[in-house]
Amino acid sequence: MLRRMLLGVSRSPQIKKAVASLPVSSGIVARFVAGETAPEAVLATEKLVSNGLRVTLDHLGEDVTDPAAATATADAYLELLKKLSAAGLTKYAEVSVKLSAVGQALPGDGEKIALDNARTICLAARNAGTAVTLDMEDHTTTDSTLGILRELRQDFPATGAVLQAYLRRTEADCRDLAYAGSRVRLCKGAYKEPESVAFQDKRQVDKAYVRALKILMNGSGYPMIASHDPRLIRIAGALADRARRKPGSYEYQMLYGIRPEEQLRLAGLGHTVRVYVPYGEDWYGYLIRRLAERPANLQFFARSLITKK
């Protein structure tokens, strides 16, 4: 119930204003967000890479309703890619892009604007020696996002996809995307969705995750296991063994600031581990979803409000 409540208020401008204006909130923000600028994001990337980890970077922002803002987001990715390249990090770091941040939600030609902006980012990423993964958002954008993915993969076949296990459609989407060269990040899902399209019970979501992961592991693509759940991580390893996958034919992904010791442990065992690193000024929606995922996150936030001077 708490999770659903937090997700329900995640887009409230009144609550956003109140939380963002609290100076004490910086403690929890700093735990989950690498900074507000590209140089700060690059510094965080350098530190993670030095510890044997890979990175995917997200310039925070979503639901853009202004074409100029969509262009500004695309430009921010171009700046980031230049800085990553200059720092020699593009062998280890890619970028993750929310299509709603580059124009998908705009009226009229929103999909075309998002496709054009995403194409510009993909070209810059390829020129820099890396790739793009398209983040998935709420279920109303799934068909649009997968359509744009198909368009981009014609010229940029390394473009990654994200699928959310709690959606009832995801097993079918996994079958469609489990082909050679296809990179698919499988996560549980972090948006408030109706029961008609998404499983609500945690056990149902976990079972759906395993079913979807089986499809990806037994397919010809490159599965990206996005989970912090110890049990699912163990199951993923077992499924990889059964599918006779070697390290390097799949990877684990975790969020910046969550279970960093486990990230290092898995990397120390020879697995590819990629950390999802968000940065930027528009951190509110992202933060609320992180708080909603685990009660411990909310408790940490409450303590920061009380103890931060």
PDB file of C-alpha atoms in Angstrom:
ATOM      1  CA  MET A   1       0.000   0.000   0.000  1.00  0.00           C
ATOM      2  CA  LEU A   2       2.853   2.388   0.855  1.00  0.00           C
ATOM      3  CA  ARG A   3       4.510   1.664  -2.485  1.00  0.00           C
ATOM      4  CA  ARG A   4       1.338   2.418  -4.425  1.00  0.00           C
ATOM      5  CA  MET A   5       0.814   5.625  -2.449  1.00  0.00           C
ATOM      6  CA  LEU A   6       4.346   6.853  -3.178  1.00  0.00           C
ATOM      7  CA  LEU A   7       4.035   6.028  -6.861  1.00  0.00           C
ATOM      8  CA  GLY A   8       0.702   7.807  -6.935  1.00  0.00           C
ATOM      9  CA  VAL A   9       2.239  11.039  -5.638  1.00  0.00           C
ATOM     10  CA  SER A  10       5.440  10.793  -7.682  1.00  0.00           C
ATOM     11  CA  ARG A  11       4.070  13.186 -10.280  1.00  0.00           C
ATOM     12  CA  SER A  12       2.507  15.660  -7.851  1.00  0.00           C
ATOM     13  CA  PRO A  13       3.972  19.132  -8.472  1.00  0.00           C
ATOM     14  CA  GLN A  14       3.025  20.257  -4.956  1.00  0.00           C
ATOM     15  CA  ILE A  15       4.863  17.394  -3.258  1.00  0.00           C
ATOM     16  CA  LYS A  16       7.760  17.731  -5.675  1.00  0.00           C
ATOM     17  CA  LYS A  17       8.143  21.389  -4.744  1.00  0.00           C
ATOM     18  CA  ALA A  18       8.041  20.589  -1.034  1.00  0.00           C
ATOM     19  CA  VAL A  19      10.606  17.764  -1.199  1.00  0.00           C
ATOM     20  CA  ALA A  20      12.950  19.548  -3.615  1.00  0.00           C
ATOM     21  CA  SER A  21      12.991  22.657  -1.439  1.00  0.00           C
ATOM     22  CA  LEU A  22      14.092  20.771   1.684  1.00  0.00           C
ATOM     23  CA  PRO A  23      17.850  21.212   2.145  1.00  0.00           C
ATOM     24  CA  VAL A  24      17.900  18.073   4.288  1.00  0.00           C
ATOM     25  CA  SER A  25      16.734  15.978   1.331  1.00  0.00           C
ATOM     26  CA  SER A  26      20.185  16.193  -0.238  1.00  0.00           C
ATOM     27  CA  GLY A  27      21.385  13.247   1.867  1.00  0.00           C
ATOM     28  CA  ILE A  28      19.050  10.734   0.264  1.00  0.00           C
ATOM     29  CA  VAL A  29      19.387  12.323  -3.173  1.00  0.00           C
ATOM     30  CA  ALA A  30      23.175  11.992  -3.064  1.00  0.00           C
ATOM     31  CA  ARG A  31      22.830   8.310  -2.252  1.00  0.00           C
ATOM     32  CA  PHE A  32      20.854   7.529  -5.412  1.00  0.00           C
ATOM     33  CA  VAL A  33      21.848  10.320  -7.839  1.00  0.00           C
ATOM     34  CA  ALA A  34      25.433  10.895  -8.987  1.00  0.00           C
ATOM     35  CA  GLY A  35      25.098  14.671  -9.289  1.00  0.00           C
ATOM     36  CA  GLU A  36      23.438  17.345 -11.357  1.00  0.00           C
ATOM     37  CA  THR A  37      26.049  17.816 -14.096  1.00  0.00           C
ATOM     38  CA  ALA A  38      27.835  15.744 -16.719  1.00  0.00           C
ATOM     39  CA  PRO A  39      31.257  16.231 -15.079  1.00  0.00           C
ATOM     40  CA  GLU A  40      29.857  14.858 -11.809  1.00  0.00           C
ATOM     41  CA  ALA A  41      28.402  11.880 -13.668  1.00  0.00           C
ATOM     42  CA  VAL A  42      31.745  11.216 -15.352  1.00  0.00           C
ATOM     43  CA  LEU A  43      33.533  11.306 -11.986  1.00  0.00           C
ATOM     44  CA  ALA A  44      31.081   8.760 -10.580  1.00  0.00           C
ATOM     45  CA  THR A  45      31.615   6.608 -13.683  1.00  0.00           C
ATOM     46  CA  GLU A  46      35.394   6.735 -13.301  1.00  0.00           C
ATOM     47  CA  LYS A  47      35.151   5.534  -9.710  1.00  0.00           C
ATOM     48  CA  LEU A  48      32.850   2.634 -10.577  1.00  0.00           C
ATOM     49  CA  VAL A  49      34.946   1.585 -13.564  1.00  0.00           C
ATOM     50  CA  SER A  50      38.086   1.645 -11.420  1.00  0.00           C
ATOM     51  CA  ASN A  51      36.376  -0.952  -9.220  1.00  0.00           C
ATOM     52  CA  GLY A  52      35.768  -3.297 -12.148  1.00  0.00           C
ATOM     53  CA  LEU A  53      32.167  -2.288 -12.856  1.00  0.00           C
ATOM     54  CA  ARG A  54      30.409  -1.173 -16.027  1.00  0.00           C
ATOM     55  CA  VAL A  55      28.010   1.770 -16.177  1.00  0.00           C
ATOM     56  CA  THR A  56      24.896   3.001 -17.932  1.00  0.00           C
ATOM     57  CA  LEU A  57      24.081   6.689 -17.448  1.00  0.00           C
ATOM     58  CA  ASP A  58      20.658   8.292 -17.386  1.00  0.00           C
ATOM     59  CA  HIS A  59      20.196  12.053 -17.750  1.00  0.00           C
ATOM     60  CA  LEU A  60      17.171  12.445 -15.519  1.00  0.00           C
ATOM     61  CA  GLY A  61      13.963  13.831 -16.923  1.00  0.00           C
ATOM     62  CA  GLU A  62      10.676  12.524 -18.303  1.00  0.00           C
ATOM     63  CA  ASP A  63       7.297  13.597 -19.646  1.00  0.00           C
ATOM     64  CA  VAL A  64       8.758  16.535 -21.554  1.00  0.00           C
ATOM     65  CA  THR A  65       5.976  18.735 -22.942  1.00  0.00           C
ATOM     66  CA  ASP A  66       8.126  21.288 -24.759  1.00  0.00           C
ATOM     67  CA  PRO A  67      10.032  20.515 -28.011  1.00  0.00           C
ATOM     68  CA  ALA A  68      12.872  22.784 -26.882  1.00  0.00           C
ATOM     69  CA  ALA A  69      13.237  20.769 -23.667  1.00  0.00           C
ATOM     70  CA  ALA A  70      13.345  17.540 -25.688  1.00  0.00           C
ATOM     71  CA  THR A  71      16.145  18.970 -27.809  1.00  0.00           C
ATOM     72  CA  ALA A  72      17.951  20.151 -24.673  1.00  0.00           C
ATOM     73  CA  THR A  73      17.838  16.609 -23.259  1.00  0.00           C
ATOM     74  CA  ALA A  74      19.287  15.191 -26.464  1.00  0.00           C
ATOM     75  CA  ASP A  75      22.018  17.834 -26.351  1.00  0.00           C
ATOM     76  CA  ALA A  76      22.774  16.872 -22.749  1.00  0.00           C
ATOM     77  CA  TYR A  77      23.423  13.306 -23.888  1.00  0.00           C
ATOM     78  CA  LEU A  78      25.704  14.536 -26.647  1.00  0.00           C
ATOM     79  CA  GLU A  79      27.688  16.526 -24.092  1.00  0.00           C
ATOM     80  CA  LEU A  80      27.860  13.510 -21.789  1.00  0.00           C
ATOM     81  CA  LEU A  81      29.086  11.224 -24.566  1.00  0.00           C
ATOM     82  CA  LYS A  82      31.820  13.699 -25.501  1.00  0.00           C
ATOM     83  CA  LYS A  83      33.028  13.814 -21.918  1.00  0.00           C
ATOM     84  CA  LEU A  84      32.914  10.043 -21.544  1.00  0.00           C
ATOM     85  CA  SER A  85      34.913   9.664 -24.743  1.00  0.00           C
ATOM     86  CA  ALA A  86      37.470  12.263 -23.668  1.00  0.00           C
ATOM     87  CA  ALA A  87      37.897  10.393 -20.377  1.00  0.00           C
ATOM     88  CA  GLY A  88      38.394   7.070 -22.190  1.00  0.00           C
ATOM     89  CA  LEU A  89      35.304   5.548 -20.576  1.00  0.00           C
ATOM     90  CA  THR A  90      33.093   4.577 -23.513  1.00  0.00           C
ATOM     91  CA  LYS A  91      34.459   1.023 -23.542  1.00  0.00           C
ATOM     92  CA  TYR A  92      32.861   0.600 -20.131  1.00  0.00           C
ATOM     93  CA  ALA A  93      29.916   3.025 -20.136  1.00  0.00           C
ATOM     94  CA  GLU A  94      26.779   3.354 -22.233  1.00  0.00           C
ATOM     95  CA  VAL A  95      23.751   5.640 -21.877  1.00  0.00           C
ATOM     96  CA  SER A  96      20.102   4.952 -21.042  1.00  0.00           C
ATOM     97  CA  VAL A  97      17.443   7.186 -22.609  1.00  0.00           C
ATOM     98  CA  LYS A  98      13.809   7.711 -21.662  1.00  0.00           C
ATOM     99  CA  LEU A  99      11.909   8.487 -24.845  1.00  0.00           C
ATOM    100  CA  SER A 100       9.452  10.715 -22.973  1.00  0.00           C
ATOM    101  CA  ALA A 101      12.431  12.930 -22.146  1.00  0.00           C
ATOM    102  CA  VAL A 102      13.247  13.430 -25.836  1.00  0.00           C
ATOM    103  CA  GLY A 103       9.740  14.151 -27.088  1.00  0.00           C
ATOM    104  CA  GLN A 104       7.637  10.977 -27.099  1.00  0.00           C
ATOM    105  CA  ALA A 105       4.798  12.570 -25.111  1.00  0.00           C
ATOM    106  CA  LEU A 106       4.568  15.681 -27.272  1.00  0.00           C
ATOM    107  CA  PRO A 107       1.256  16.103 -29.096  1.00  0.00           C
ATOM    108  CA  GLY A 108       1.145  15.463 -32.812  1.00  0.00           C
ATOM    109  CA  ASP A 109       4.613  14.437 -33.957  1.00  0.00           C
ATOM    110  CA  GLY A 110       5.885  13.297 -30.563  1.00  0.00           C
ATOM    111  CA  GLU A 111       6.964   9.846 -31.719  1.00  0.00           C
ATOM    112  CA  LYS A 112       8.813  11.259 -34.728  1.00  0.00           C
ATOM    113  CA  ILE A 113      10.534  13.884 -32.573  1.00  0.00           C
ATOM    114  CA  ALA A 114      11.559  11.210 -30.068  1.00  0.00           C
ATOM    115  CA  LEU A 115      12.830   8.941 -32.841  1.00  0.00           C
ATOM    116  CA  ASP A 116      14.855  11.753 -34.417  1.00  0.00           C
ATOM    117  CA  ASN A 117      16.377  12.755 -31.087  1.00  0.00           C
ATOM    118  CA  ALA A 118      17.101   9.148 -30.152  1.00  0.00           C
ATOM    119  CA  ARG A 119      18.697   8.588 -33.543  1.00  0.00           C
ATOM    120  CA  THR A 120      20.979  11.577 -32.948  1.00  0.00           C
ATOM    121  CA  ILE A 121      22.012  10.165 -29.561  1.00  0.00           C
ATOM    122  CA  CYS A 122      22.558   6.671 -31.006  1.00  0.00           C
ATOM    123  CA  LEU A 123      24.793   8.084 -33.750  1.00  0.00           C
ATOM    124  CA  ALA A 124      26.853  10.026 -31.222  1.00  0.00           C
ATOM    125  CA  ALA A 125      27.114   6.936 -29.023  1.00  0.00           C
ATOM    126  CA  ARG A 126      28.298   4.774 -31.914  1.00  0.00           C
ATOM    127  CA  ASN A 127      30.847   7.386 -32.941  1.00  0.00           C
ATOM    128  CA  ALA A 128      32.086   7.434 -29.345  1.00  0.00           C
ATOM    129  CA  GLY A 129      32.404   3.654 -29.278  1.00  0.00           C
ATOM    130  CA  THR A 130      29.410   2.796 -27.126  1.00  0.00           C
ATOM    131  CA  ALA A 131      25.648   2.227 -27.333  1.00  0.00           C
ATOM    132  CA  VAL A 132      22.220   3.297 -26.082  1.00  0.00           C
ATOM    133  CA  THR A 133      19.546   1.440 -24.130  1.00  0.00           C
ATOM    134  CA  LEU A 134      15.972   2.707 -24.342  1.00  0.00           C
ATOM    135  CA  ASP A 135      14.416   2.831 -20.895  1.00  0.00           C
ATOM    136  CA  MET A 136      10.841   1.590 -20.565  1.00  0.00           C
ATOM    137  CA  GLU A 137       8.230   3.734 -18.829  1.00  0.00           C
ATOM    138  CA  ASP A 138       4.566   3.183 -17.953  1.00  0.00           C
ATOM    139  CA  HIS A 139       2.519   0.682 -19.952  1.00  0.00           C
ATOM    140  CA  THR A 140       0.870   3.309 -22.161  1.00  0.00           C
ATOM    141  CA  THR A 141       4.222   3.891 -23.875  1.00  0.00           C
ATOM    142  CA  THR A 142       5.277   0.263 -24.380  1.00  0.00           C
ATOM    143  CA  ASP A 143       4.091  -0.184 -27.965  1.00  0.00           C
ATOM    144  CA  SER A 144       5.481   3.192 -28.983  1.00  0.00           C
ATOM    145  CA  THR A 145       8.849   2.481 -27.356  1.00  0.00           C
ATOM    146  CA  LEU A 146       9.177  -0.945 -28.960  1.00  0.00           C
ATOM    147  CA  GLY A 147       8.217   0.567 -32.321  1.00  0.00           C
ATOM    148  CA  ILE A 148      10.947   3.186 -32.009  1.00  0.00           C
ATOM    149  CA  LEU A 149      13.360   0.458 -30.915  1.00  0.00           C
ATOM    150  CA  ARG A 150      12.667  -1.469 -34.131  1.00  0.00           C
ATOM    151  CA  GLU A 151      13.351   1.647 -36.188  1.00  0.00           C
ATOM    152  CA  LEU A 152      16.601   2.401 -34.385  1.00  0.00           C
ATOM    153  CA  ARG A 153      17.885  -1.150 -34.587  1.00  0.00           C
ATOM    154  CA  GLN A 154      17.820  -0.995 -38.377  1.00  0.00           C
ATOM    155  CA  ASP A 155      20.786   1.393 -38.250  1.00  0.00           C
ATOM    156  CA  PHE A 156      21.971   0.857 -34.669  1.00  0.00           C
ATOM    157  CA  PRO A 157      21.520  -2.860 -33.928  1.00  0.00           C
ATOM    158  CA  ALA A 158      23.280  -2.573 -30.561  1.00  0.00           C
ATOM    159  CA  THR A 159      20.452  -0.431 -29.149  1.00  0.00           C
ATOM    160  CA  GLY A 160      19.205  -2.076 -25.980  1.00  0.00           C
ATOM    161  CA  ALA A 161      15.634  -2.642 -24.846  1.00  0.00           C
ATOM    162  CA  VAL A 162      14.050  -2.747 -21.393  1.00  0.00           C
ATOM    163  CA  LEU A 163      11.160  -5.005 -20.464  1.00  0.00           C
ATOM    164  CA  GLN A 164       9.226  -4.948 -17.185  1.00  0.00           C
ATOM    165  CA  ALA A 165       8.357  -8.321 -15.697  1.00  0.00           C
ATOM    166  CA  TYR A 166       5.232  -7.158 -13.896  1.00  0.00           C
ATOM    167  CA  LEU A 167       3.449  -6.393 -17.170  1.00  0.00           C
ATOM    168  CA  ARG A 168       1.294  -9.302 -18.298  1.00  0.00           C
ATOM    169  CA  ARG A 169       2.498  -8.898 -21.896  1.00  0.00           C
ATOM    170  CA  THR A 170       6.212  -9.217 -21.115  1.00  0.00           C
ATOM    171  CA  GLU A 171       6.688 -12.936 -21.781  1.00  0.00           C
ATOM    172  CA  ALA A 172       5.473 -12.406 -25.340  1.00  0.00           C
ATOM    173  CA  ASP A 173       7.748  -9.378 -25.720  1.00  0.00           C
ATOM    174  CA  CYS A 174      10.685 -11.456 -24.473  1.00  0.00           C
ATOM    175  CA  ARG A 175      10.038 -14.050 -27.154  1.00  0.00           C
ATOM    176  CA  ASP A 176       9.985 -11.328 -29.792  1.00  0.00           C
ATOM    177  CA  LEU A 177      13.278  -9.843 -28.593  1.00  0.00           C
ATOM    178  CA  ALA A 178      15.300 -12.959 -27.724  1.00  0.00           C
ATOM    179  CA  TYR A 179      17.193 -12.987 -31.016  1.00  0.00           C
ATOM    180  CA  ALA A 180      20.914 -12.812 -31.788  1.00  0.00           C
ATOM    181  CA  GLY A 181      22.425  -9.400 -31.101  1.00  0.00           C
ATOM    182  CA  SER A 182      19.431  -8.214 -29.082  1.00  0.00           C
ATOM    183  CA  ARG A 183      20.281  -6.679 -25.705  1.00  0.00           C
ATOM    184  CA  VAL A 184      17.365  -6.829 -23.255  1.00  0.00           C
ATOM    185  CA  ARG A 185      17.344  -5.462 -19.712  1.00  0.00           C
ATOM    186  CA  LEU A 186      14.731  -7.238 -17.616  1.00  0.00           C
ATOM    187  CA  CYS A 187      13.521  -5.379 -14.527  1.00  0.00           C
ATOM    188  CA  LYS A 188      10.529  -5.897 -12.259  1.00  0.00           C
ATOM    189  CA  GLY A 189       8.894  -2.544 -13.051  1.00  0.00           C
ATOM    190  CA  ALA A 190       8.601   0.634 -11.006  1.00  0.00           C
ATOM    191  CA  TYR A 191       5.462   2.442 -12.179  1.00  0.00           C
ATOM    192  CA  LYS A 192       1.978   2.382 -10.707  1.00  0.00           C
ATOM    193  CA  GLU A 193       0.010   0.180 -13.101  1.00  0.00           C
ATOM    194  CA  PRO A 194      -3.576  -1.153 -13.074  1.00  0.00           C
ATOM    195  CA  GLU A 195      -4.198  -4.815 -12.338  1.00  0.00           C
ATOM    196  CA  SER A 196      -5.580  -5.277 -15.838  1.00  0.00           C
ATOM    197  CA  VAL A 197      -2.100  -4.888 -17.338  1.00  0.00           C
ATOM    198  CA  ALA A 198       0.280  -5.698 -14.476  1.00  0.00           C
ATOM    199  CA  PHE A 199       0.685  -8.209 -11.669  1.00  0.00           C
ATOM    200  CA  GLN A 200       0.233  -6.575  -8.268  1.00  0.00           C
ATOM    201  CA  ASP A 201       1.350  -9.255  -5.809  1.00  0.00           C
ATOM    202  CA  LYS A 202       5.100  -9.484  -5.172  1.00  0.00           C
ATOM    203  CA  ARG A 203       5.107 -13.264  -5.520  1.00  0.00           C
ATOM    204  CA  GLN A 204       3.336 -13.017  -8.849  1.00  0.00           C
ATOM    205  CA  VAL A 205       5.853 -10.433 -10.043  1.00  0.00           C
ATOM    206  CA  ASP A 206       8.778 -12.607  -8.967  1.00  0.00           C
ATOM    207  CA  LYS A 207       7.346 -15.626 -10.775  1.00  0.00           C
ATOM    208  CA  ALA A 208       6.743 -13.518 -13.877  1.00  0.00           C
ATOM    209  CA  TYR A 209      10.346 -12.314 -13.704  1.00  0.00           C
ATOM    210  CA  VAL A 210      11.662 -15.878 -13.643  1.00  0.00           C
ATOM    211  CA  ARG A 211       9.428 -16.941 -16.533  1.00  0.00           C
ATOM    212  CA  ALA A 212      10.601 -13.991 -18.631  1.00  0.00           C
ATOM    213  CA  LEU A 213      14.241 -14.552 -17.710  1.00  0.00           C
ATOM    214  CA  LYS A 214      14.025 -18.210 -18.756  1.00  0.00           C
ATOM    215  CA  ILE A 215      12.944 -17.076 -22.208  1.00  0.00           C
ATOM    216  CA  LEU A 216      15.812 -14.610 -22.488  1.00  0.00           C
ATOM    217  CA  MET A 217      18.440 -17.013 -21.149  1.00  0.00           C
ATOM    218  CA  ASN A 218      17.355 -19.725 -23.571  1.00  0.00           C
ATOM    219  CA  GLY A 219      17.211 -17.298 -26.481  1.00  0.00           C
ATOM    220  CA  SER A 220      20.021 -16.023 -28.678  1.00  0.00           C
ATOM    221  CA  GLY A 221      20.221 -12.482 -27.301  1.00  0.00           C
ATOM    222  CA  TYR A 222      22.119 -10.831 -24.473  1.00  0.00           C
ATOM    223  CA  PRO A 223      20.103 -10.779 -21.226  1.00  0.00           C
ATOM    224  CA  MET A 224      20.693  -7.961 -18.747  1.00  0.00           C
ATOM    225  CA  ILE A 225      19.439  -9.008 -15.312  1.00  0.00           C
ATOM    226  CA  ALA A 226      18.268  -5.867 -13.520  1.00  0.00           C
ATOM    227  CA  SER A 227      17.520  -6.913  -9.955  1.00  0.00           C
ATOM    228  CA  HIS A 228      18.807  -6.441  -6.418  1.00  0.00           C
ATOM    229  CA  ASP A 229      16.834  -9.405  -5.093  1.00  0.00           C
ATOM    230  CA  PRO A 230      19.303 -12.028  -3.746  1.00  0.00           C
ATOM    231  CA  ARG A 231      16.949 -14.878  -4.590  1.00  0.00           C
ATOM    232  CA  LEU A 232      16.436 -13.723  -8.176  1.00  0.00           C
ATOM    233  CA  ILE A 233      20.164 -13.238  -8.601  1.00  0.00           C
ATOM    234  CA  ARG A 234      20.742 -16.840  -7.493  1.00  0.00           C
ATOM    235  CA  ILE A 235      18.019 -18.051  -9.841  1.00  0.00           C
ATOM    236  CA  ALA A 236      19.523 -16.055 -12.699  1.00  0.00           C
ATOM    237  CA  GLY A 237      22.874 -17.748 -12.150  1.00  0.00           C
ATOM    238  CA  ALA A 238      21.227 -21.168 -12.158  1.00  0.00           C
ATOM    239  CA  LEU A 239      19.305 -20.373 -15.350  1.00  0.00           C
ATOM    240  CA  ALA A 240      22.507 -19.187 -17.023  1.00  0.00           C
ATOM    241  CA  ASP A 241      24.215 -22.459 -16.087  1.00  0.00           C
ATOM    242  CA  ARG A 242      21.314 -24.512 -17.429  1.00  0.00           C
ATOM    243  CA  ALA A 243      21.402 -22.553 -20.672  1.00  0.00           C
ATOM    244  CA  ARG A 244      25.174 -23.149 -20.806  1.00  0.00           C
ATOM    245  CA  ARG A 245      25.877 -19.463 -20.888  1.00  0.00           C
ATOM    246  CA  LYS A 246      29.363 -18.306 -20.082  1.00  0.00           C
ATOM    247  CA  PRO A 247      30.198 -15.078 -18.202  1.00  0.00           C
ATOM    248  CA  GLY A 248      30.146 -12.277 -20.736  1.00  0.00           C
ATOM    249  CA  SER A 249      27.089 -13.653 -22.541  1.00  0.00           C
ATOM    250  CA  TYR A 250      24.825 -11.901 -20.018  1.00  0.00           C
ATOM    251  CA  GLU A 251      25.217  -9.297 -17.298  1.00  0.00           C
ATOM    252  CA  TYR A 252      23.825  -8.155 -13.977  1.00  0.00           C
ATOM    253  CA  GLN A 253      22.581  -4.603 -13.531  1.00  0.00           C
ATOM    254  CA  MET A 254      21.951  -2.687 -10.320  1.00  0.00           C
ATOM    255  CA  LEU A 255      21.109   0.875  -9.402  1.00  0.00           C
ATOM    256  CA  TYR A 256      23.629   3.409  -8.201  1.00  0.00           C
ATOM    257  CA  GLY A 257      23.679   3.414  -4.411  1.00  0.00           C
ATOM    258  CA  ILE A 258      21.866   0.104  -3.926  1.00  0.00           C
ATOM    259  CA  ARG A 259      23.761  -2.999  -2.751  1.00  0.00           C
ATOM    260  CA  PRO A 260      27.205  -1.721  -3.777  1.00  0.00           C
ATOM    261  CA  GLU A 261      28.898  -4.588  -1.914  1.00  0.00           C
ATOM    262  CA  GLU A 262      26.923  -7.113  -3.963  1.00  0.00           C
ATOM    263  CA  GLN A 263      27.904  -5.317  -7.153  1.00  0.00           C
ATOM    264  CA  LEU A 264      31.570  -5.746  -6.234  1.00  0.00           C
ATOM    265  CA  ARG A 265      31.066  -9.353  -5.123  1.00  0.00           C
ATOM    266  CA  LEU A 266      29.529 -10.380  -8.437  1.00  0.00           C
ATOM    267  CA  ALA A 267      32.187  -8.520 -10.405  1.00  0.00           C
ATOM    268  CA  GLY A 268      34.848 -10.257  -8.306  1.00  0.00           C
ATOM    269  CA  LEU A 269      33.422 -13.612  -9.410  1.00  0.00           C
ATOM    270  CA  GLY A 270      34.043 -12.650 -13.021  1.00  0.00           C
ATOM    271  CA  HIS A 271      30.540 -11.479 -13.934  1.00  0.00           C
ATOM    272  CA  THR A 272      29.798  -8.352 -15.905  1.00  0.00           C
ATOM    273  CA  VAL A 273      28.025  -5.954 -13.552  1.00  0.00           C
ATOM    274  CA  ARG A 274      26.632  -2.671 -14.837  1.00  0.00           C
ATOM    275  CA  VAL A 275      25.541   0.147 -12.524  1.00  0.00           C
ATOM    276  CA  TYR A 276      22.661   2.393 -13.574  1.00  0.00           C
ATOM    277  CA  VAL A 277      23.891   5.919 -12.793  1.00  0.00           C
ATOM    278  CA  PRO A 278      21.310   8.739 -12.897  1.00  0.00           C
ATOM    279  CA  TYR A 279      22.298  12.388 -12.855  1.00  0.00           C
ATOM    280  CA  GLY A 280      20.685  15.755 -13.489  1.00  0.00           C
ATOM    281  CA  GLU A 281      18.491  18.335 -11.830  1.00  0.00           C
ATOM    282  CA  ASP A 282      15.169  16.572 -12.488  1.00  0.00           C
ATOM    283  CA  TRP A 283      15.689  13.836  -9.883  1.00  0.00           C
ATOM    284  CA  TYR A 284      12.314  13.881  -8.100  1.00  0.00           C
ATOM    285  CA  GLY A 285      10.378  11.186 -10.007  1.00  0.00           C
ATOM    286  CA  TYR A 286      13.359   8.867  -9.991  1.00  0.00           C
ATOM    287  CA  LEU A 287      13.881   9.321  -6.248  1.00  0.00           C
ATOM    288  CA  ILE A 288      10.248   8.596  -5.397  1.00  0.00           C
ATOM    289  CA  ARG A 289      10.340   5.337  -7.363  1.00  0.00           C
ATOM    290  CA  ARG A 290      13.479   4.277  -5.478  1.00  0.00           C
ATOM    291  CA  LEU A 291      11.792   5.063  -2.145  1.00  0.00           C
ATOM    292  CA  ALA A 292       8.732   3.068  -3.186  1.00  0.00           C
ATOM    293  CA  GLU A 293      10.695  -0.052  -4.034  1.00  0.00           C
ATOM    294  CA  ARG A 294      11.909  -0.863  -0.519  1.00  0.00           C
ATOM    295  CA  PRO A 295      10.697   0.263   2.931  1.00  0.00           C
ATOM    296  CA  ALA A 296      14.352   0.518   4.008  1.00  0.00           C
ATOM    297  CA  ASN A 297      14.840   3.297   1.452  1.00  0.00           C
ATOM    298  CA  LEU A 298      11.945   5.251   2.950  1.00  0.00           C
ATOM    299  CA  GLN A 299      13.351   4.757   6.442  1.00  0.00           C
ATOM    300  CA  PHE A 300      16.722   6.057   5.267  1.00  0.00           C
ATOM    301  CA  PHE A 301      14.990   9.106   3.803  1.00  0.00           C
ATOM    302  CA  ALA A 302      13.103   9.748   7.059  1.00  0.00           C
ATOM    303  CA  ARG A 303      16.339   9.534   9.070  1.00  0.00           C
ATOM    304  CA  SER A 304      18.002  12.000   6.717  1.00  0.00           C
ATOM    305  CA  LEU A 305      15.167  14.467   7.273  1.00  0.00           C
ATOM    306  CA  ILE A 306      15.602  14.198  11.039  1.00  0.00           C
ATOM    307  CA  THR A 307      19.389  14.156  11.337  1.00  0.00           C
ATOM    308  CA  LYS A 308      20.621  16.352   8.479  1.00  0.00           C
ATOM    309  CA  LYS A 309      21.517  19.856   9.631  1.00  0.00           C
TER     310      LYS A 309
END
